[in-house]
Tab-separated table of C-alpha atoms in Angstrom:
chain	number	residue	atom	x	y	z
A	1	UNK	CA	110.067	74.658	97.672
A	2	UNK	CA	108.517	73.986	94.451
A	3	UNK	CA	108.946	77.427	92.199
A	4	UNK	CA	107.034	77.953	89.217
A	5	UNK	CA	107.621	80.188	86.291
A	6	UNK	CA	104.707	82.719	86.000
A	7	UNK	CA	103.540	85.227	83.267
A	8	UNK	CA	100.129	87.023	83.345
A	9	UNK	CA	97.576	86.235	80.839
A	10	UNK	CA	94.305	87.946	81.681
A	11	UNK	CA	91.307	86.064	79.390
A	12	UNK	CA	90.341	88.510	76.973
A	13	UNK	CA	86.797	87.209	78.493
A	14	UNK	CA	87.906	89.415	81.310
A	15	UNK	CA	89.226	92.278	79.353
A	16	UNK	CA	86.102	92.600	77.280
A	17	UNK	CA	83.871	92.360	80.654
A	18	UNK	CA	85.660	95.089	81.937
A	19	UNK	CA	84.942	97.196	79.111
A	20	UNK	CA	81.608	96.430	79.122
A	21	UNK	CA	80.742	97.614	82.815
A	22	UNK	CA	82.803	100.602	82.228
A	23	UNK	CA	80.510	101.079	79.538
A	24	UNK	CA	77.835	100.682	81.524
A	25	UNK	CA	78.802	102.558	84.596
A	26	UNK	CA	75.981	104.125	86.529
A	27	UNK	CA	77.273	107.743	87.820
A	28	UNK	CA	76.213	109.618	91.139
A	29	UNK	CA	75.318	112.793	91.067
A	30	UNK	CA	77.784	115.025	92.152
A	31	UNK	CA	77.087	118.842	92.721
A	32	UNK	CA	79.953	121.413	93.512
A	33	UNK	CA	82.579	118.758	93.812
A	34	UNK	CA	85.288	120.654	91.181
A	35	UNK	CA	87.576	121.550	94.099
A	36	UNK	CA	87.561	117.944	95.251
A	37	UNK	CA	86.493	118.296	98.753
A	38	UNK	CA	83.622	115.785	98.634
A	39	UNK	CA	86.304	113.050	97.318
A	40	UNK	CA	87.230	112.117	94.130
A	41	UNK	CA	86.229	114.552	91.347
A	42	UNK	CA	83.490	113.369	88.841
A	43	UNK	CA	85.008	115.351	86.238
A	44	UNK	CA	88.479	113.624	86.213
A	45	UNK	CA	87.015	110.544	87.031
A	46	UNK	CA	84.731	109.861	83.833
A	47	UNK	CA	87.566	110.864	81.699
A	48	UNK	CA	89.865	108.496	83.256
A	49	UNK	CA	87.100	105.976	82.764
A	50	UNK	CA	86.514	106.921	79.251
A	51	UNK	CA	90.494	105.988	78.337
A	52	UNK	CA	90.367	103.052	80.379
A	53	UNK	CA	87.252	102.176	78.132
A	54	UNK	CA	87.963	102.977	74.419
A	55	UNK	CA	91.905	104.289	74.932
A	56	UNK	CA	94.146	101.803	77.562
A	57	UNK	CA	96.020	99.000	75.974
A	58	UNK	CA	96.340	96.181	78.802
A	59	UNK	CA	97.894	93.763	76.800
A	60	UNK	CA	100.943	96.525	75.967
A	61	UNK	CA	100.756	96.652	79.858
A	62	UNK	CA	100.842	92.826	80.485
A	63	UNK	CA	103.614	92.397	78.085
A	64	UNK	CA	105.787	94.953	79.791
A	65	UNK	CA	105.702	93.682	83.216
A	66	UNK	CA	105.747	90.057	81.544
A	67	UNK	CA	109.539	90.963	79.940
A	68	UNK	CA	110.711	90.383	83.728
A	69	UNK	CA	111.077	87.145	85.019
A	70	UNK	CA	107.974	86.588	87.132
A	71	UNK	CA	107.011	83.232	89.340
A	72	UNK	CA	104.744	81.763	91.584
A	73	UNK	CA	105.117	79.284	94.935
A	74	UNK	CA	103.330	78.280	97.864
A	75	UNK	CA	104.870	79.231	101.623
A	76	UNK	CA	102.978	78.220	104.399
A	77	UNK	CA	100.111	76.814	102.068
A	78	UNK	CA	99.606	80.545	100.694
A	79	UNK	CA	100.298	80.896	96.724
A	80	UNK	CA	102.944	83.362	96.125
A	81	UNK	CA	103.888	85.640	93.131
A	82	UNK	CA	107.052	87.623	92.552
A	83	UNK	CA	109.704	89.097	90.286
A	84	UNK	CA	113.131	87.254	90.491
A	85	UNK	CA	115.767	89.291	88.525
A	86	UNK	CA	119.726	88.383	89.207
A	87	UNK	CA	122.109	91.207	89.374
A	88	UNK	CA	124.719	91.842	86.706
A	89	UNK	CA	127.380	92.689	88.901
A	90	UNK	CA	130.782	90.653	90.356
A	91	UNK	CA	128.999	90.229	93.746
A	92	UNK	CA	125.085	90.937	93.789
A	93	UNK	CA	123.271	91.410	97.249
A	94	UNK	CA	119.819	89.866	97.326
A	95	UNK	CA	116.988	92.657	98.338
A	96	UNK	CA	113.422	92.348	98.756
A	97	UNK	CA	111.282	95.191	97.989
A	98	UNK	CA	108.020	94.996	100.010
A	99	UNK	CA	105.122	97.478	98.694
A	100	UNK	CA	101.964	98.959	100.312
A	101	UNK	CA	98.158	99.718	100.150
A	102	UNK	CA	96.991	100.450	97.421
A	103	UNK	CA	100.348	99.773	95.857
A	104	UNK	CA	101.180	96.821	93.884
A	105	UNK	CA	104.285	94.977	92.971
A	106	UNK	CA	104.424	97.509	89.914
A	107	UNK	CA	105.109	100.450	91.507
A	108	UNK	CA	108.585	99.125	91.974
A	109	UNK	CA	109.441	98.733	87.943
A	110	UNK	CA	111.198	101.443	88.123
A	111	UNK	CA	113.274	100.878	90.588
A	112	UNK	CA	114.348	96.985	89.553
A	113	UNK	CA	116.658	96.965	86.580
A	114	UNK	CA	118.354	100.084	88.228
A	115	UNK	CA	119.003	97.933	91.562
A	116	UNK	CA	119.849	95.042	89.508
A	117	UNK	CA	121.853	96.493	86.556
A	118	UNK	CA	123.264	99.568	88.121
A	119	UNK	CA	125.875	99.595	84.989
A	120	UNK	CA	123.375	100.135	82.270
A	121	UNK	CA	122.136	103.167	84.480
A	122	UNK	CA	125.190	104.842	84.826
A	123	UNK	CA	126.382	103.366	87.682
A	124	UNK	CA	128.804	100.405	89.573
A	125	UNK	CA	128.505	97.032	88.694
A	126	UNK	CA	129.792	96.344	92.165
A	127	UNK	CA	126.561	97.994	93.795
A	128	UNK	CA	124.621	95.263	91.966
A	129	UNK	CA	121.321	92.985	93.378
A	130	UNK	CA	119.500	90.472	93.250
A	131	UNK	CA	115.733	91.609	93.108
A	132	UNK	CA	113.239	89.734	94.634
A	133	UNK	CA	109.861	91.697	94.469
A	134	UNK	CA	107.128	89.980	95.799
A	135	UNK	CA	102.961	91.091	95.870
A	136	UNK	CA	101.784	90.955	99.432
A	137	UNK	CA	99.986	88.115	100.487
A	138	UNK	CA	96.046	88.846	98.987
A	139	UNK	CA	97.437	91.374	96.386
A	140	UNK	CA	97.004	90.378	92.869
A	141	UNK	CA	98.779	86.865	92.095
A	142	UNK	CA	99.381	86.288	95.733
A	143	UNK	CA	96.184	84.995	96.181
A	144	UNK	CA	93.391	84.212	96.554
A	145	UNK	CA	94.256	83.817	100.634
A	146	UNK	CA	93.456	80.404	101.853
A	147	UNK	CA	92.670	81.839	105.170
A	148	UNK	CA	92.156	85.140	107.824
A	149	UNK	CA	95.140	86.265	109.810
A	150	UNK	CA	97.962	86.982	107.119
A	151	UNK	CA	99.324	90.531	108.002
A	152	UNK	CA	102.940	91.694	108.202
A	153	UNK	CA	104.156	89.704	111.249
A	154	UNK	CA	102.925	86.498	109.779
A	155	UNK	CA	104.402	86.963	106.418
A	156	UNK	CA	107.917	88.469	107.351
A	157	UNK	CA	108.085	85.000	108.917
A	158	UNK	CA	107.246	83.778	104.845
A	159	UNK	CA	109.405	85.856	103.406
A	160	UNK	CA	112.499	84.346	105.061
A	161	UNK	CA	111.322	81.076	104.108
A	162	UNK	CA	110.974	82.605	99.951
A	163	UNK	CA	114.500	83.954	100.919
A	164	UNK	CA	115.920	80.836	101.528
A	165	UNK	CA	113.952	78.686	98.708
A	166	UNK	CA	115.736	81.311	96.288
A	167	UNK	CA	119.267	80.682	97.939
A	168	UNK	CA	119.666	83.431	100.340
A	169	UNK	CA	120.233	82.996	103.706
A	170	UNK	CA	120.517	86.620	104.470
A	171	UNK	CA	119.168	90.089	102.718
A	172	UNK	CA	118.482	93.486	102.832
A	173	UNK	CA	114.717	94.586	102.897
A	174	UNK	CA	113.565	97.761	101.575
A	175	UNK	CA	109.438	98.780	102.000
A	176	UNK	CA	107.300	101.289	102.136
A	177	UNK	CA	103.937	102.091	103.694
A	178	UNK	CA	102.632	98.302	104.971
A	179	UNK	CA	106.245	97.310	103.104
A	180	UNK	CA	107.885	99.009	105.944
A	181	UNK	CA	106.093	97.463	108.471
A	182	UNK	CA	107.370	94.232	107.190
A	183	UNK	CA	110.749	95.216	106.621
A	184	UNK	CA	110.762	96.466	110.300
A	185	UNK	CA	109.262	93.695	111.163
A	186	UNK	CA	111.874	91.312	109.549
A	187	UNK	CA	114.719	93.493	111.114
A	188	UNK	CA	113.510	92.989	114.356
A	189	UNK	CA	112.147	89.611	114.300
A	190	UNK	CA	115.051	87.485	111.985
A	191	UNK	CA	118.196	89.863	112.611
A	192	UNK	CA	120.069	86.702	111.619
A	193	UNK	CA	118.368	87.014	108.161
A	194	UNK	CA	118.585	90.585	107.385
A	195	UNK	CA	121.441	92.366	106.206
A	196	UNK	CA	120.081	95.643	106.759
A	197	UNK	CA	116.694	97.781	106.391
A	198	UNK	CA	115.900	100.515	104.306
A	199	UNK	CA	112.380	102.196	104.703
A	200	UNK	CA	111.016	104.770	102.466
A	201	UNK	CA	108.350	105.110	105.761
A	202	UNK	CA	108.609	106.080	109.314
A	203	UNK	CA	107.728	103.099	110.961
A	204	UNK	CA	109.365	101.298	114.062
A	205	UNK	CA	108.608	97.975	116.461
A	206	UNK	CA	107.236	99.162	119.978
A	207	UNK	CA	107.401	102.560	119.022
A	208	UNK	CA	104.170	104.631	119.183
A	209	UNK	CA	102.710	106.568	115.610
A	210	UNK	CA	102.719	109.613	117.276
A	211	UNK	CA	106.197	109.168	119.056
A	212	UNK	CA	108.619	112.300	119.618
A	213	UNK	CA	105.994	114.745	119.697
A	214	UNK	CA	106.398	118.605	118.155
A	215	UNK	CA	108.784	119.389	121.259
A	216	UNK	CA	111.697	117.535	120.267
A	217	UNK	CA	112.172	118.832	116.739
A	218	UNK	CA	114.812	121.037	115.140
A	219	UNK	CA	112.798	123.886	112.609
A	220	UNK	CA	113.860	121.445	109.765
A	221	UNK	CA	111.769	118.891	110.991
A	222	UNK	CA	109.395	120.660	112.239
A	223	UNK	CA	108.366	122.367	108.891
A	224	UNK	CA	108.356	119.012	107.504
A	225	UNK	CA	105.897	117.543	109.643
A	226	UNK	CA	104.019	120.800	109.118
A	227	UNK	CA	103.639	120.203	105.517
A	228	UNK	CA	102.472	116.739	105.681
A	229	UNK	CA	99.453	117.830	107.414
A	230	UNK	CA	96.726	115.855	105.024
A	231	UNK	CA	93.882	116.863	107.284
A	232	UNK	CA	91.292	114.918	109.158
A	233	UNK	CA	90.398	112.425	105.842
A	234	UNK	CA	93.931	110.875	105.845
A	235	UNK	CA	93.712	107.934	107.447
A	236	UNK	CA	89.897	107.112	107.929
A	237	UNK	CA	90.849	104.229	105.489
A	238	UNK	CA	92.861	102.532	108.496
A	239	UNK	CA	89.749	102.116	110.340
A	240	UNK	CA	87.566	100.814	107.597
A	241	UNK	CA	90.740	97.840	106.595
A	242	UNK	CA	90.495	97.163	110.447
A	243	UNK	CA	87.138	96.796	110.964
A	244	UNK	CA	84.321	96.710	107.863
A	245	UNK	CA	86.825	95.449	104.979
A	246	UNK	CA	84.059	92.846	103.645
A	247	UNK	CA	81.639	95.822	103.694
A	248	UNK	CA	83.079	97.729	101.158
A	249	UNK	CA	84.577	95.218	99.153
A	250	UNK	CA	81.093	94.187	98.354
A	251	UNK	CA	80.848	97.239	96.256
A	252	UNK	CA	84.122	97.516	94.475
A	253	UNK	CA	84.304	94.013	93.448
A	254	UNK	CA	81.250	94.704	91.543
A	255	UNK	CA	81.898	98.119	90.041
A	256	UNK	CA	85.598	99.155	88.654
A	257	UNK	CA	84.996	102.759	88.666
A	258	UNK	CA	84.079	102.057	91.963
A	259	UNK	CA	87.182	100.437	92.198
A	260	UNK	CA	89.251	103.416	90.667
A	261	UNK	CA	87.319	106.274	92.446
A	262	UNK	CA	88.535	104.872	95.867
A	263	UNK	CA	92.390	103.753	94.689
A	264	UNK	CA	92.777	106.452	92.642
A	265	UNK	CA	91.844	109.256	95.435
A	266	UNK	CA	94.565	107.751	97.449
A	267	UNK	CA	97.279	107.853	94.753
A	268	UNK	CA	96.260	111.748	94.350
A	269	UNK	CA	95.925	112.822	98.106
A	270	UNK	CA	98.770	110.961	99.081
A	271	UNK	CA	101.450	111.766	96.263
A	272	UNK	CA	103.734	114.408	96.163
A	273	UNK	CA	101.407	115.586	93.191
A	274	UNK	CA	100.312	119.414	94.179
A	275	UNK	CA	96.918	117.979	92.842
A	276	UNK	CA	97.525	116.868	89.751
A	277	UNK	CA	98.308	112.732	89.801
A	278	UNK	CA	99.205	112.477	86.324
A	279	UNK	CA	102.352	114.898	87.376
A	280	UNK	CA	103.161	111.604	89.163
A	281	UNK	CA	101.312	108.528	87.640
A	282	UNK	CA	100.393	108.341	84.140
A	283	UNK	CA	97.103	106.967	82.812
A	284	UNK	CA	98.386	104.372	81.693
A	285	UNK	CA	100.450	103.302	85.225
A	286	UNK	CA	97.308	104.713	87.233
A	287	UNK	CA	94.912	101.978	84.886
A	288	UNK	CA	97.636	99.528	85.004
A	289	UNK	CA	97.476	99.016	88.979
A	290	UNK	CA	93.822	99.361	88.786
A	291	UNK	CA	93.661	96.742	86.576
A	292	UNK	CA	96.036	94.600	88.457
A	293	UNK	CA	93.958	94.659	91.180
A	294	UNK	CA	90.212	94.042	88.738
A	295	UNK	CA	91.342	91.507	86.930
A	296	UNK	CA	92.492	89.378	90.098
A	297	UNK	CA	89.777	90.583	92.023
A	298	UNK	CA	92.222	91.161	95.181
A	299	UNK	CA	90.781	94.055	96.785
A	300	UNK	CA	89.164	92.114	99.391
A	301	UNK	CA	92.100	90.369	99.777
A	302	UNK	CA	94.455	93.104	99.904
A	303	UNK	CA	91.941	94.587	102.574
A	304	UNK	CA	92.147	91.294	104.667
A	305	UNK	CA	96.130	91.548	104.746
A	306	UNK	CA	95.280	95.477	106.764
A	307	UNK	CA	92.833	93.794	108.763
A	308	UNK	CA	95.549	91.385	110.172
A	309	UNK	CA	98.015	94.151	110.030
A	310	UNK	CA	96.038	96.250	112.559
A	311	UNK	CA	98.121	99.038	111.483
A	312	UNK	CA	96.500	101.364	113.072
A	313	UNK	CA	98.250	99.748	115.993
A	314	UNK	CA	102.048	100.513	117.368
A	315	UNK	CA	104.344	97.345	115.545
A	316	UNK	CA	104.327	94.701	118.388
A	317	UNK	CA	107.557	93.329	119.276
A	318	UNK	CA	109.053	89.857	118.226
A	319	UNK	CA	111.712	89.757	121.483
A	320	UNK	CA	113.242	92.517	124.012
A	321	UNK	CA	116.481	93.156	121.797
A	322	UNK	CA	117.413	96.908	121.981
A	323	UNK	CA	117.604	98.502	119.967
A	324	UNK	CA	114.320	97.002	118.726
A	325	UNK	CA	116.048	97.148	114.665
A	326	UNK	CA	119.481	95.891	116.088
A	327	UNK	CA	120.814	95.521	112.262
A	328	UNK	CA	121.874	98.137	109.895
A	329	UNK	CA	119.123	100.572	109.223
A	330	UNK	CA	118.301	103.639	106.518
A	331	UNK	CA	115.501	106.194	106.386
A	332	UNK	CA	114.924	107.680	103.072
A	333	UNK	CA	112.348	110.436	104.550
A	334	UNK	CA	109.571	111.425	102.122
A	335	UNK	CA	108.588	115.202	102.905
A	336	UNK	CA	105.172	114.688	101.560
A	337	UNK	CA	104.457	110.891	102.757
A	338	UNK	CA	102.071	111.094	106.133
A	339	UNK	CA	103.998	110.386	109.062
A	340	UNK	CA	107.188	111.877	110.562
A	341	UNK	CA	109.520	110.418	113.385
A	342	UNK	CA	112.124	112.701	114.400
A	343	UNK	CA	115.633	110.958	113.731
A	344	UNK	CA	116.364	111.210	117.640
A	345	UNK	CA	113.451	108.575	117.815
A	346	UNK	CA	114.880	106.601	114.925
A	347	UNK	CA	118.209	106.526	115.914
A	348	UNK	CA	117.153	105.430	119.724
A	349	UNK	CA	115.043	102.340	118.388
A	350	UNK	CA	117.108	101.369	115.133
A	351	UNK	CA	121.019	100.752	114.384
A	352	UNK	CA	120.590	103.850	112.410
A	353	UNK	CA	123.214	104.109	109.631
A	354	UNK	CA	122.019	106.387	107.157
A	355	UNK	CA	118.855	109.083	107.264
A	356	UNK	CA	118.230	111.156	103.992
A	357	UNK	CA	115.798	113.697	103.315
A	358	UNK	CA	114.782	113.797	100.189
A	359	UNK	CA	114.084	117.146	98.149
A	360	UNK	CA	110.455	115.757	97.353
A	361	UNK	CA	108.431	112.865	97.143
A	362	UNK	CA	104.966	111.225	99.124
A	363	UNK	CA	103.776	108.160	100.453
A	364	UNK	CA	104.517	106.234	96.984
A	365	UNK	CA	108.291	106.539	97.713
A	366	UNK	CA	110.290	104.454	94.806
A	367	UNK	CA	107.357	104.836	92.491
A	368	UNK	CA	107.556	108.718	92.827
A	369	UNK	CA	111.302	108.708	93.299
A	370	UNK	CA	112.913	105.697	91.803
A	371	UNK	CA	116.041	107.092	90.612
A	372	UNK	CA	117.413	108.552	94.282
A	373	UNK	CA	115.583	105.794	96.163
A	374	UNK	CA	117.989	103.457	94.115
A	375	UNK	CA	121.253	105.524	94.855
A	376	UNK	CA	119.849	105.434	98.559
A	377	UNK	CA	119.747	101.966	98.950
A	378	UNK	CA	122.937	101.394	96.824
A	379	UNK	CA	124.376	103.537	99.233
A	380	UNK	CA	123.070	102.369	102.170
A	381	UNK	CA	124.385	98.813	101.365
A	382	UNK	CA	127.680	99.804	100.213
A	383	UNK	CA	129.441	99.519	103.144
A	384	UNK	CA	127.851	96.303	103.954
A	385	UNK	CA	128.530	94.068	101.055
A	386	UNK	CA	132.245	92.885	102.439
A	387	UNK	CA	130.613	92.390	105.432
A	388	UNK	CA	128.215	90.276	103.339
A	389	UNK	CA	130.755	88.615	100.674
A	390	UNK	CA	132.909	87.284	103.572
A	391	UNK	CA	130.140	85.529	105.098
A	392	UNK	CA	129.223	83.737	101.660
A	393	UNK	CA	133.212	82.732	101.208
């Protein structure tokens, strides 16, 4: 495997363009829309636009994610980008952290140098990784795709192949959102790969969304599930990945406030935010992803990778092994995120080691939470690294 060293440097061709259609956006109309119920408020929206016009530095952006060590390969004729950062530790355990829609590889930066430095963070050197962060196939540098049909069953079948061009024959995968249908995925389908999974999202192989029902749950759970009621809008983007992704792509390839109006809802609604994103994501992170994903004109792309997920579909199965995730497995549970599985179900499909509900936190897990998301993996994998060292010896 032929790996590259990568660092991003956008034409300033392409930053000036951008400025200029933001410049000249042409608004909708938009009557009694304050309160947000018709989507994405005009009002917040234009002034967002007017910093990402006259007030957003990208290259202060650029240069921060560029001070990590970033490449590109190819796996299975598909061009892949990712962060590679070696743990400073006596024994570091490679992980792969596997993001979402509309996530990119960024919303992990908080979450890297804490994973693989735990000692400048206040922690153990011995709990030390090495981080392999990776943007889904069709998501920003990953691309463009050379062809239809990439989803997460396809590329957890890539990522062991990355795994083992790096040096690692076996890891622990972490995800979120469409990242935890790929680390499921990998736990069910290469056990002899994975270490152990950790999902920030409820997500299991064979198992149905709605699985476990309201009757099987203890009040705790049940007035969690009860507050992650997002209403009838929350998933209506599911439908339009699966089935009219070109459609709308159309659109917000042409028009970044398009762009933003229809990320940017998403990071709001589905955030543990109380309305306010910017309690969450700062300008300048919200423009940075949005401008990950304009400047490498991936939407489509990161559409096509849902589209091939069919995740509005139960996880298919890779082989009859019960339970279905056979190797270690950890649930950091997100009380604001938008789907619940009671543990009973987890612990009857997975080899369910730890479960943790955190005090807060949405559907952007280790972007919203970095700091206990890294002590719950750290802890999660504790146990397992002589497990892990003997093997290498």
């Amino acid at each position: 495997m032929r790996i590259e060293p990568f660092k991003i440097d956008v034409p300033q061709s392409e930053v000036d363009g951008l400025r200029t259609r933001l410049a000249n956006t042409r608004w909708a109309p938009e009557p009694e829309n304050d309160d947000w119920s018709y989507g994405i408020s005009g009002t917040y929206l234009r002034e967002l636009v007017t910093y990402w016009q006259d007030g957003f530095d990208w290259r202060a952006q650029e240069a921060r994610i560029n001070r990590l060590p970033q490449f590109r390969t190819q796996v299975d004729g598909m061009p892949i980008h990712f962060i590679h950062v070696r743990g400073k530790g006596p024994s570091p355990v490679p992980i792969i952290l596997n993001h979402g829609w509309p996530w990119t590889f960024w919303d992990f930066q908080d979450i890297i140098m804490k994973l693989a430095n735990p000692a400048a963070y206040g922690g153990d050197p011995a709990d030390a990784f090495d981080v392999v962060v990776p943007s889904l196939p069709g998501f920003t540098f990953s691309g463009p795709v050379p062809r239809n049909g990439l989803g997460y069953v396809e590329t957890a079948d890539m990522w062991v192949k990355l795994m083992r061009g790096l040096g690692y024959d076996r890891f622990v995968t972490h995800g979120g959102e469409a990242g935890a249908f790929l680390s499921a995925r990998l736990g069910n389908a290469h056990p002899e790969s994975v270490i152990g999974v950790h999902l920030s999202f409820p997500i299991l192989p064979g198992v149905p969304h709605d699985a476990g029902g309201q009757a099987g749950l203890t009040p705790e759970e049940r007035a969690l599930v009860e507050g992650q009621d997002r209403g009838p809008g929350a998933f209506f983007h599911v439908l339009i990945n699966a089935f009219d992704p070109q459609t709308l792509a159309w659109a917000l390839h042409d028009s970044p406030v398009g762009l933003a109006a229809w990320i940017l809802l998403r990071r709001r609604a589905w955030s543990d935010c109380h309305g306010d994103v910017e309690t969450k994501f700062d300008k300048d992170t919200l423009l940075t992803h949005l401008s990950l994903y304009w400047f490498t004109t991936c939407f489509i792309g990161s559409q096509l990778f849902c589209r091939a997920s069919a995740f509005h579909l139960p996880m298919a199965l890779a082989n009859d092994i019960k339970p279905e995730i056979s190797v270690p497995t950890a649930l950091a549970v997100m009380p604001k995120d938008l789907m619940y599985k009671p543990r009973s179900i987890v612990a009857a499909h997975s080899n369910l080691r730890q479960w943790t509900i955190s005090p807060s936190g949405g559907h952007f897990g280790a972007a919203e939470k970095p700091k206990l998301m890294a002590e719950d993996i750290r802890s999660f994998v504790r146990p397992l690294r002589q497990e892990y060292a003997t093997e290498k010896q």
